[in-house]
PDB file of C-alpha atoms in Angstrom:
ATOM      1  CA  UNK A 744      58.954 114.394 101.006  1.00  0.00           C
ATOM      2  CA  UNK A 745      61.589 114.313 103.414  1.00  0.00           C
ATOM      3  CA  UNK A 746      63.740 117.499 102.651  1.00  0.00           C
ATOM      4  CA  UNK A 747      67.273 116.851 101.521  1.00  0.00           C
ATOM      5  CA  UNK A 748      70.920 119.610 102.167  1.00  0.00           C
ATOM      6  CA  UNK A 749      73.329 117.401 101.556  1.00  0.00           C
ATOM      7  CA  UNK A 750      75.325 114.705  99.410  1.00  0.00           C
ATOM      8  CA  UNK A 751      77.203 112.561 100.445  1.00  0.00           C
ATOM      9  CA  UNK A 752      80.270 111.155  98.159  1.00  0.00           C
ATOM     10  CA  UNK A 753      81.002 107.776  99.915  1.00  0.00           C
ATOM     11  CA  UNK A 754      84.533 106.125  98.176  1.00  0.00           C
ATOM     12  CA  UNK A 755      84.793 102.798 100.083  1.00  0.00           C
ATOM     13  CA  UNK A 756      88.003 101.725 100.093  1.00  0.00           C
ATOM     14  CA  UNK A 757      90.290  98.295 100.695  1.00  0.00           C
ATOM     15  CA  UNK A 758      91.736  96.614 103.527  1.00  0.00           C
ATOM     16  CA  UNK A 759      88.839  98.876 105.310  1.00  0.00           C
ATOM     17  CA  UNK A 760      90.434 102.083 104.538  1.00  0.00           C
ATOM     18  CA  UNK A 761      89.527 105.147 105.643  1.00  0.00           C
ATOM     19  CA  UNK A 762      92.613 107.152 104.144  1.00  0.00           C
ATOM     20  CA  UNK A 763      92.950 107.771 100.218  1.00  0.00           C
ATOM     21  CA  UNK A 764      95.086 109.806  98.309  1.00  0.00           C
ATOM     22  CA  UNK A 765      94.461 113.984  98.488  1.00  0.00           C
ATOM     23  CA  UNK A 766      95.349 114.391  94.970  1.00  0.00           C
ATOM     24  CA  UNK A 767      93.106 111.355  93.390  1.00  0.00           C
ATOM     25  CA  UNK A 768      91.048 112.815  95.791  1.00  0.00           C
ATOM     26  CA  UNK A 769      90.870 116.768  95.336  1.00  0.00           C
ATOM     27  CA  UNK A 770      90.833 116.006  91.268  1.00  0.00           C
ATOM     28  CA  UNK A 771      87.682 113.906  91.959  1.00  0.00           C
ATOM     29  CA  UNK A 772      86.206 116.609  93.867  1.00  0.00           C
ATOM     30  CA  UNK A 773      86.792 118.896  91.764  1.00  0.00           C
ATOM     31  CA  UNK A 774      85.148 117.645  88.560  1.00  0.00           C
ATOM     32  CA  UNK A 775      82.149 116.367  91.354  1.00  0.00           C
ATOM     33  CA  UNK A 776      81.580 119.936  91.439  1.00  0.00           C
ATOM     34  CA  UNK A 777      82.106 120.966  87.801  1.00  0.00           C
ATOM     35  CA  UNK A 778      79.750 118.594  87.083  1.00  0.00           C
ATOM     36  CA  UNK A 779      77.171 119.799  89.742  1.00  0.00           C
ATOM     37  CA  UNK A 780      77.531 123.320  88.380  1.00  0.00           C
ATOM     38  CA  UNK A 781      76.442 122.303  85.279  1.00  0.00           C
ATOM     39  CA  UNK A 782      73.303 120.973  86.148  1.00  0.00           C
ATOM     40  CA  UNK A 783      72.591 123.946  88.071  1.00  0.00           C
ATOM     41  CA  UNK A 784      73.831 125.693  85.165  1.00  0.00           C
ATOM     42  CA  UNK A 785      70.760 123.440  83.018  1.00  0.00           C
ATOM     43  CA  UNK A 786      68.383 123.854  85.182  1.00  0.00           C
ATOM     44  CA  UNK A 787      68.697 127.487  85.912  1.00  0.00           C
ATOM     45  CA  UNK A 788      69.183 127.239  89.691  1.00  0.00           C
ATOM     46  CA  UNK A 789      71.724 129.255  92.040  1.00  0.00           C
ATOM     47  CA  UNK A 790      73.006 127.154  94.920  1.00  0.00           C
ATOM     48  CA  UNK A 791      75.877 127.225  97.185  1.00  0.00           C
ATOM     49  CA  UNK A 792      77.960 124.470  98.118  1.00  0.00           C
ATOM     50  CA  UNK A 793      80.030 124.186 101.269  1.00  0.00           C
ATOM     51  CA  UNK A 794      82.201 121.446 102.265  1.00  0.00           C
ATOM     52  CA  UNK A 795      81.302 119.427 105.702  1.00  0.00           C
ATOM     53  CA  UNK A 796      83.870 117.211 107.825  1.00  0.00           C
ATOM     54  CA  UNK A 797      85.259 114.908 106.452  1.00  0.00           C
ATOM     55  CA  UNK A 798      83.215 111.191 108.173  1.00  0.00           C
ATOM     56  CA  UNK A 799      85.026 107.675 108.433  1.00  0.00           C
ATOM     57  CA  UNK A 800      83.177 104.392 106.857  1.00  0.00           C
ATOM     58  CA  UNK A 801      85.415 104.229 103.718  1.00  0.00           C
ATOM     59  CA  UNK A 802      86.153 107.932 103.265  1.00  0.00           C
ATOM     60  CA  UNK A 803      82.668 110.330 103.010  1.00  0.00           C
ATOM     61  CA  UNK A 804      83.316 113.002 101.527  1.00  0.00           C
ATOM     62  CA  UNK A 805      79.741 115.541 102.822  1.00  0.00           C
ATOM     63  CA  UNK A 806      78.164 118.522 101.116  1.00  0.00           C
ATOM     64  CA  UNK A 807      76.053 121.274 101.692  1.00  0.00           C
ATOM     65  CA  UNK A 808      73.681 123.127  99.440  1.00  0.00           C
ATOM     66  CA  UNK A 809      72.120 126.278 100.251  1.00  0.00           C
ATOM     67  CA  UNK A 810      69.812 127.713  98.393  1.00  0.00           C
ATOM     68  CA  UNK A 811      66.739 129.549  98.132  1.00  0.00           C
ATOM     69  CA  UNK A 812      64.187 127.189  98.243  1.00  0.00           C
ATOM     70  CA  UNK A 813      64.531 123.446  99.976  1.00  0.00           C
ATOM     71  CA  UNK A 814      62.196 121.742  97.460  1.00  0.00           C
ATOM     72  CA  UNK A 815      64.419 123.037  94.622  1.00  0.00           C
ATOM     73  CA  UNK A 816      67.217 121.645  96.524  1.00  0.00           C
ATOM     74  CA  UNK A 817      65.193 118.757  97.172  1.00  0.00           C
ATOM     75  CA  UNK A 818      64.428 117.566  93.910  1.00  0.00           C
ATOM     76  CA  UNK A 819      68.288 118.617  92.609  1.00  0.00           C
ATOM     77  CA  UNK A 820      69.817 116.352  94.415  1.00  0.00           C
ATOM     78  CA  UNK A 821      68.082 113.376  92.975  1.00  0.00           C
ATOM     79  CA  UNK A 822      69.106 114.807  89.788  1.00  0.00           C
ATOM     80  CA  UNK A 823      73.039 114.712  91.120  1.00  0.00           C
ATOM     81  CA  UNK A 824      73.266 111.751  92.183  1.00  0.00           C
ATOM     82  CA  UNK A 825      71.147 109.914  89.245  1.00  0.00           C
ATOM     83  CA  UNK A 826      73.311 111.008  87.079  1.00  0.00           C
ATOM     84  CA  UNK A 827      76.359 110.141  89.093  1.00  0.00           C
ATOM     85  CA  UNK A 828      74.946 106.910  89.659  1.00  0.00           C
ATOM     86  CA  UNK A 829      72.842 106.126  86.619  1.00  0.00           C
ATOM     87  CA  UNK A 830      75.234 103.095  84.689  1.00  0.00           C
ATOM     88  CA  UNK A 831      75.396 102.980  81.124  1.00  0.00           C
ATOM     89  CA  UNK A 832      73.725  99.893  79.312  1.00  0.00           C
ATOM     90  CA  UNK A 833      76.207  98.616  77.640  1.00  0.00           C
ATOM     91  CA  UNK A 834      79.701  99.266  76.529  1.00  0.00           C
ATOM     92  CA  UNK A 835      78.944  99.894  73.523  1.00  0.00           C
ATOM     93  CA  UNK A 836      77.309 103.400  74.563  1.00  0.00           C
ATOM     94  CA  UNK A 837      79.972 104.762  75.807  1.00  0.00           C
ATOM     95  CA  UNK A 838      82.441 103.328  73.215  1.00  0.00           C
ATOM     96  CA  UNK A 839      79.660 105.046  70.735  1.00  0.00           C
ATOM     97  CA  UNK A 840      79.530 108.307  72.488  1.00  0.00           C
ATOM     98  CA  UNK A 841      76.758 109.912  70.185  1.00  0.00           C
ATOM     99  CA  UNK A 842      74.445 106.417  70.773  1.00  0.00           C
ATOM    100  CA  UNK A 843      73.565 108.488  74.853  1.00  0.00           C
ATOM    101  CA  UNK A 844      74.795 112.523  73.591  1.00  0.00           C
ATOM    102  CA  UNK A 845      72.047 111.921  70.678  1.00  0.00           C
ATOM    103  CA  UNK A 846      69.122 109.492  72.032  1.00  0.00           C
ATOM    104  CA  UNK A 847      67.222 112.666  73.054  1.00  0.00           C
ATOM    105  CA  UNK A 848      66.625 115.242  69.882  1.00  0.00           C
ATOM    106  CA  UNK A 849      67.640 118.826  71.067  1.00  0.00           C
ATOM    107  CA  UNK A 850      63.924 119.553  70.837  1.00  0.00           C
ATOM    108  CA  UNK A 851      63.124 116.412  73.565  1.00  0.00           C
ATOM    109  CA  UNK A 852      66.019 117.879  75.831  1.00  0.00           C
ATOM    110  CA  UNK A 853      65.409 121.638  76.115  1.00  0.00           C
ATOM    111  CA  UNK A 854      61.621 120.171  76.872  1.00  0.00           C
ATOM    112  CA  UNK A 855      62.816 118.240  79.220  1.00  0.00           C
ATOM    113  CA  UNK A 856      64.439 120.203  81.483  1.00  0.00           C
ATOM    114  CA  UNK A 857      62.263 123.648  80.757  1.00  0.00           C
ATOM    115  CA  UNK A 858      59.756 121.923  82.400  1.00  0.00           C
ATOM    116  CA  UNK A 859      60.977 121.255  85.007  1.00  0.00           C
ATOM    117  CA  UNK A 860      62.402 124.338  85.473  1.00  0.00           C
ATOM    118  CA  UNK A 861      58.814 125.812  85.442  1.00  0.00           C
ATOM    119  CA  UNK A 862      58.359 122.850  87.667  1.00  0.00           C
ATOM    120  CA  UNK A 863      60.918 124.084  90.582  1.00  0.00           C
ATOM    121  CA  UNK A 864      59.901 127.579  89.999  1.00  0.00           C
ATOM    122  CA  UNK A 865      56.053 127.120  91.148  1.00  0.00           C
ATOM    123  CA  UNK A 866      56.769 124.514  94.175  1.00  0.00           C
ATOM    124  CA  UNK A 867      54.453 121.588  91.680  1.00  0.00           C
ATOM    125  CA  UNK A 868      57.101 119.360  90.715  1.00  0.00           C
ATOM    126  CA  UNK A 869      56.910 115.720  89.908  1.00  0.00           C
ATOM    127  CA  UNK A 870      58.667 112.411  90.345  1.00  0.00           C
ATOM    128  CA  UNK A 871      58.290 111.960  86.349  1.00  0.00           C
ATOM    129  CA  UNK A 872      59.162 115.881  84.966  1.00  0.00           C
ATOM    130  CA  UNK A 873      62.452 114.291  87.102  1.00  0.00           C
ATOM    131  CA  UNK A 874      62.889 111.744  85.581  1.00  0.00           C
ATOM    132  CA  UNK A 875      62.719 112.156  82.558  1.00  0.00           C
ATOM    133  CA  UNK A 876      64.895 115.654  83.554  1.00  0.00           C
ATOM    134  CA  UNK A 877      67.714 113.872  84.701  1.00  0.00           C
ATOM    135  CA  UNK A 878      68.031 111.772  81.572  1.00  0.00           C
ATOM    136  CA  UNK A 879      68.500 114.740  79.313  1.00  0.00           C
ATOM    137  CA  UNK A 880      70.857 116.506  81.904  1.00  0.00           C
ATOM    138  CA  UNK A 881      73.160 112.581  81.487  1.00  0.00           C
ATOM    139  CA  UNK A 882      72.847 113.193  77.951  1.00  0.00           C
ATOM    140  CA  UNK A 883      74.668 116.054  77.580  1.00  0.00           C
ATOM    141  CA  UNK A 884      78.068 116.801  76.734  1.00  0.00           C
ATOM    142  CA  UNK A 885      79.644 118.745  79.258  1.00  0.00           C
ATOM    143  CA  UNK A 886      78.372 116.379  82.124  1.00  0.00           C
ATOM    144  CA  UNK A 887      78.984 113.341  79.768  1.00  0.00           C
ATOM    145  CA  UNK A 888      82.397 114.487  80.169  1.00  0.00           C
ATOM    146  CA  UNK A 889      82.701 116.086  83.755  1.00  0.00           C
ATOM    147  CA  UNK A 890      81.728 112.090  84.761  1.00  0.00           C
ATOM    148  CA  UNK A 891      83.537 110.692  82.864  1.00  0.00           C
ATOM    149  CA  UNK A 892      86.980 112.562  84.127  1.00  0.00           C
ATOM    150  CA  UNK A 893      85.674 111.513  87.920  1.00  0.00           C
ATOM    151  CA  UNK A 894      85.474 107.892  87.314  1.00  0.00           C
ATOM    152  CA  UNK A 895      88.788 108.333  84.605  1.00  0.00           C
ATOM    153  CA  UNK A 896      89.995 109.400  88.064  1.00  0.00           C
ATOM    154  CA  UNK A 897      88.864 106.813  90.509  1.00  0.00           C
ATOM    155  CA  UNK A 898      89.809 104.136  88.055  1.00  0.00           C
ATOM    156  CA  UNK A 899      93.346 104.926  87.702  1.00  0.00           C
ATOM    157  CA  UNK A 900      93.184 104.435  92.259  1.00  0.00           C
ATOM    158  CA  UNK A 901      92.745 100.946  92.778  1.00  0.00           C
ATOM    159  CA  UNK A 902      92.734 101.783  96.399  1.00  0.00           C
ATOM    160  CA  UNK A 903      89.230 102.962  95.331  1.00  0.00           C
ATOM    161  CA  UNK A 904      86.775  99.910  95.464  1.00  0.00           C
ATOM    162  CA  UNK A 905      83.923 101.386  95.218  1.00  0.00           C
ATOM    163  CA  UNK A 906      81.691 104.988  95.224  1.00  0.00           C
ATOM    164  CA  UNK A 907      77.916 105.839  96.956  1.00  0.00           C
ATOM    165  CA  UNK A 908      76.032 108.308  96.209  1.00  0.00           C
ATOM    166  CA  UNK A 909      73.241 109.785  98.871  1.00  0.00           C
ATOM    167  CA  UNK A 910      70.852 112.903  99.903  1.00  0.00           C
ATOM    168  CA  UNK A 911      70.778 113.566 103.536  1.00  0.00           C
ATOM    169  CA  UNK A 912      68.940 116.283 104.948  1.00  0.00           C
ATOM    170  CA  UNK A 913      70.253 118.421 107.907  1.00  0.00           C
ATOM    171  CA  UNK A 914      71.041 116.025 110.325  1.00  0.00           C
ATOM    172  CA  UNK A 915      73.479 114.416 108.088  1.00  0.00           C
ATOM    173  CA  UNK A 916      70.556 111.625 107.766  1.00  0.00           C
ATOM    174  CA  UNK A 917      70.192 109.895 104.742  1.00  0.00           C
ATOM    175  CA  UNK A 918      66.675 110.489 103.090  1.00  0.00           C
ATOM    176  CA  UNK A 919      67.131 107.734 100.158  1.00  0.00           C
ATOM    177  CA  UNK A 920      69.334 104.099  99.695  1.00  0.00           C
ATOM    178  CA  UNK A 921      72.262 105.255  98.732  1.00  0.00           C
ATOM    179  CA  UNK A 922      73.679 104.289  95.246  1.00  0.00           C
ATOM    180  CA  UNK A 923      76.518 102.021  94.703  1.00  0.00           C
ATOM    181  CA  UNK A 924      78.797 102.479  91.475  1.00  0.00           C
ATOM    182  CA  UNK A 925      81.145  99.375  91.695  1.00  0.00           C
ATOM    183  CA  UNK A 926      84.834  99.675  90.793  1.00  0.00           C
ATOM    184  CA  UNK A 927      83.727  96.699  87.838  1.00  0.00           C
ATOM    185  CA  UNK A 928      81.782  99.422  86.626  1.00  0.00           C
ATOM    186  CA  UNK A 929      84.201 102.486  86.001  1.00  0.00           C
ATOM    187  CA  UNK A 930      85.129 102.012  82.738  1.00  0.00           C
ATOM    188  CA  UNK A 931      81.482 101.976  82.033  1.00  0.00           C
ATOM    189  CA  UNK A 932      81.224 106.080  83.140  1.00  0.00           C
ATOM    190  CA  UNK A 933      84.664 106.270  80.649  1.00  0.00           C
ATOM    191  CA  UNK A 934      84.657 107.978  76.944  1.00  0.00           C
ATOM    192  CA  UNK A 935      86.722 105.906  74.879  1.00  0.00           C
ATOM    193  CA  UNK A 936      87.287 109.400  72.873  1.00  0.00           C
ATOM    194  CA  UNK A 937      86.463 113.016  71.927  1.00  0.00           C
ATOM    195  CA  UNK A 938      85.669 112.327  68.665  1.00  0.00           C
ATOM    196  CA  UNK A 939      82.133 113.750  67.535  1.00  0.00           C
ATOM    197  CA  UNK A 940      80.362 113.148  64.645  1.00  0.00           C
ATOM    198  CA  UNK A 941      81.612 115.066  61.506  1.00  0.00           C
ATOM    199  CA  UNK A 942      78.995 118.045  60.092  1.00  0.00           C
ATOM    200  CA  UNK A 943      78.037 117.887  57.530  1.00  0.00           C
ATOM    201  CA  UNK A 944      76.262 121.929  56.231  1.00  0.00           C
ATOM    202  CA  UNK A 945      74.765 121.306  52.801  1.00  0.00           C
ATOM    203  CA  UNK A 946      74.561 125.196  50.511  1.00  0.00           C
ATOM    204  CA  UNK A 947      77.001 126.151  53.072  1.00  0.00           C
ATOM    205  CA  UNK A 948      77.947 129.803  51.383  1.00  0.00           C
ATOM    206  CA  UNK A 949      81.512 131.080  52.184  1.00  0.00           C
ATOM    207  CA  UNK A 950      82.748 134.001  51.400  1.00  0.00           C
ATOM    208  CA  UNK A 951      86.609 133.410  50.232  1.00  0.00           C
ATOM    209  CA  UNK A 952      88.981 135.566  51.892  1.00  0.00           C
ATOM    210  CA  UNK A 953      92.496 133.827  50.160  1.00  0.00           C
ATOM    211  CA  UNK A 954      91.862 131.340  47.532  1.00  0.00           C
ATOM    212  CA  UNK A 955      94.981 128.878  47.043  1.00  0.00           C
ATOM    213  CA  UNK A 956      96.396 129.671  43.737  1.00  0.00           C
ATOM    214  CA  UNK A 957      98.968 126.897  42.831  1.00  0.00           C
ATOM    215  CA  UNK A 958      99.225 123.011  43.327  1.00  0.00           C
ATOM    216  CA  UNK A 959      99.895 121.896  47.315  1.00  0.00           C
ATOM    217  CA  UNK A 960      98.466 120.507  50.146  1.00  0.00           C
ATOM    218  CA  UNK A 961      97.088 123.767  50.910  1.00  0.00           C
ATOM    219  CA  UNK A 962      94.266 126.239  53.121  1.00  0.00           C
ATOM    220  CA  UNK A 963      91.979 127.940  51.686  1.00  0.00           C
ATOM    221  CA  UNK A 964      90.634 130.873  53.863  1.00  0.00           C
ATOM    222  CA  UNK A 965      87.099 132.334  54.265  1.00  0.00           C
ATOM    223  CA  UNK A 966      84.483 133.870  56.690  1.00  0.00           C
ATOM    224  CA  UNK A 967      81.707 131.835  57.654  1.00  0.00           C
ATOM    225  CA  UNK A 968      78.447 133.420  59.638  1.00  0.00           C
ATOM    226  CA  UNK A 969      80.818 135.778  60.003  1.00  0.00           C
ATOM    227  CA  UNK A 970      83.657 133.946  61.398  1.00  0.00           C
ATOM    228  CA  UNK A 971      87.140 133.231  60.211  1.00  0.00           C
ATOM    229  CA  UNK A 972      87.835 129.702  58.592  1.00  0.00           C
ATOM    230  CA  UNK A 973      90.372 127.926  56.804  1.00  0.00           C
ATOM    231  CA  UNK A 974      88.940 124.626  54.619  1.00  0.00           C
ATOM    232  CA  UNK A 975      90.523 122.466  52.642  1.00  0.00           C
ATOM    233  CA  UNK A 976      89.347 121.898  49.234  1.00  0.00           C
ATOM    234  CA  UNK A 977      88.181 118.507  47.332  1.00  0.00           C
ATOM    235  CA  UNK A 978      86.507 118.923  44.655  1.00  0.00           C
ATOM    236  CA  UNK A 979      89.282 118.562  42.194  1.00  0.00           C
ATOM    237  CA  UNK A 980      87.069 120.542  39.470  1.00  0.00           C
ATOM    238  CA  UNK A 981      87.060 122.876  41.017  1.00  0.00           C
ATOM    239  CA  UNK A 982      90.149 123.150  41.461  1.00  0.00           C
ATOM    240  CA  UNK A 983      92.052 122.943  38.475  1.00  0.00           C
ATOM    241  CA  UNK A 984      89.032 125.181  37.862  1.00  0.00           C
ATOM    242  CA  UNK A 985      91.174 128.289  39.388  1.00  0.00           C
ATOM    243  CA  UNK A 986      94.840 126.530  39.287  1.00  0.00           C
ATOM    244  CA  UNK A 987      92.896 127.079  35.124  1.00  0.00           C
ATOM    245  CA  UNK A 988      91.746 130.761  35.923  1.00  0.00           C
ATOM    246  CA  UNK A 989      88.006 129.740  34.348  1.00  0.00           C
ATOM    247  CA  UNK A 990      87.216 130.570  37.747  1.00  0.00           C
ATOM    248  CA  UNK A 991      88.613 133.847  39.711  1.00  0.00           C
ATOM    249  CA  UNK A 992      87.990 136.201  42.854  1.00  0.00           C
ATOM    250  CA  UNK A 993      87.434 139.640  43.545  1.00  0.00           C
ATOM    251  CA  UNK A 994      86.370 141.008  47.131  1.00  0.00           C
ATOM    252  CA  UNK A 995      83.285 139.813  48.442  1.00  0.00           C
ATOM    253  CA  UNK A 996      83.109 136.695  45.882  1.00  0.00           C
ATOM    254  CA  UNK A 997      81.418 134.021  47.584  1.00  0.00           C
ATOM    255  CA  UNK A 998      81.322 130.258  47.172  1.00  0.00           C
ATOM    256  CA  UNK A 999      78.319 127.635  47.741  1.00  0.00           C
ATOM    257  CA  UNK A1000      79.057 124.242  49.227  1.00  0.00           C
ATOM    258  CA  UNK A1001      78.723 121.088  51.153  1.00  0.00           C
ATOM    259  CA  UNK A1002      80.812 121.503  54.290  1.00  0.00           C
ATOM    260  CA  UNK A1003      82.097 118.436  56.414  1.00  0.00           C
ATOM    261  CA  UNK A1004      82.952 120.002  59.750  1.00  0.00           C
ATOM    262  CA  UNK A1005      85.264 117.289  61.809  1.00  0.00           C
ATOM    263  CA  UNK A1006      84.936 118.370  65.755  1.00  0.00           C
ATOM    264  CA  UNK A1007      85.747 116.980  69.152  1.00  0.00           C
ATOM    265  CA  UNK A1008      85.565 118.167  72.840  1.00  0.00           C
ATOM    266  CA  UNK A1009      88.274 118.942  74.979  1.00  0.00           C
ATOM    267  CA  UNK A1010      88.533 118.264  78.848  1.00  0.00           C
ATOM    268  CA  UNK A1011      85.951 120.735  80.435  1.00  0.00           C
ATOM    269  CA  UNK A1012      83.605 119.554  77.019  1.00  0.00           C
ATOM    270  CA  UNK A1013      83.725 121.926  74.909  1.00  0.00           C
ATOM    271  CA  UNK A1014      83.482 121.602  71.271  1.00  0.00           C
ATOM    272  CA  UNK A1015      86.701 121.453  69.613  1.00  0.00           C
ATOM    273  CA  UNK A1016      86.527 122.505  65.646  1.00  0.00           C
ATOM    274  CA  UNK A1017      89.604 120.314  63.841  1.00  0.00           C
ATOM    275  CA  UNK A1018      89.070 120.795  60.598  1.00  0.00           C
ATOM    276  CA  UNK A1019      87.257 121.746  57.915  1.00  0.00           C
ATOM    277  CA  UNK A1020      86.371 120.825  54.147  1.00  0.00           C
ATOM    278  CA  UNK A1021      84.525 121.765  51.382  1.00  0.00           C
TER     279      UNK A1021
END
């Protein structure tokens, strides 16, 4: 297999133009670099990314990759091209984020990525391993969010008619066919909601720090898994027992309950808890 050292991002522009809005391009480059970093972290690969002089033909951004092992770089670039260009199979796949992000179990994702990491370290790399690890990485939340941001920036800029991704050798010659994504498919990469499925924890034990001792929409305060939390108590019978002093609390009191945790992700893919209900 020919060795790859560079990645070409090819912005196709209307009217054969060779220029694009600098702010849009810089935003896209920032998201692309963040996505590349997430993939490098997932595969435990240390790389340095350098910008190479732009080329025309639309507008071509070339990134040079420097690493300890040329074979690692080649397969790493294969994963990057796959992740950037794999079009979701349907619009509803993006409409329901969980369909893509939970298709593989955590165990399956971990096994696929760990297998590729071992093969990269020994230079005994199999195409099937690269393919399965690429799918696993592509379904990672932080990767999906960065990719969504990248295409959202492009979708808002009408001058771009498509974008292509190609792995290049040291002489900037392509080692594979360009993978092209037309403008009509940009929206299929964009996440339509920042909401994540509610996490339900049976038998959760919460140390009560501050119960609610009066009627009204007030939050209880407690400690769950050594972390402070505010939560809403929805068990009316239990709440009435507290108000009527049939249930009392003292230092170290613990309740066992079903904990419903509402979550979303932010603009970089970190999970944020938006509400906790008992």
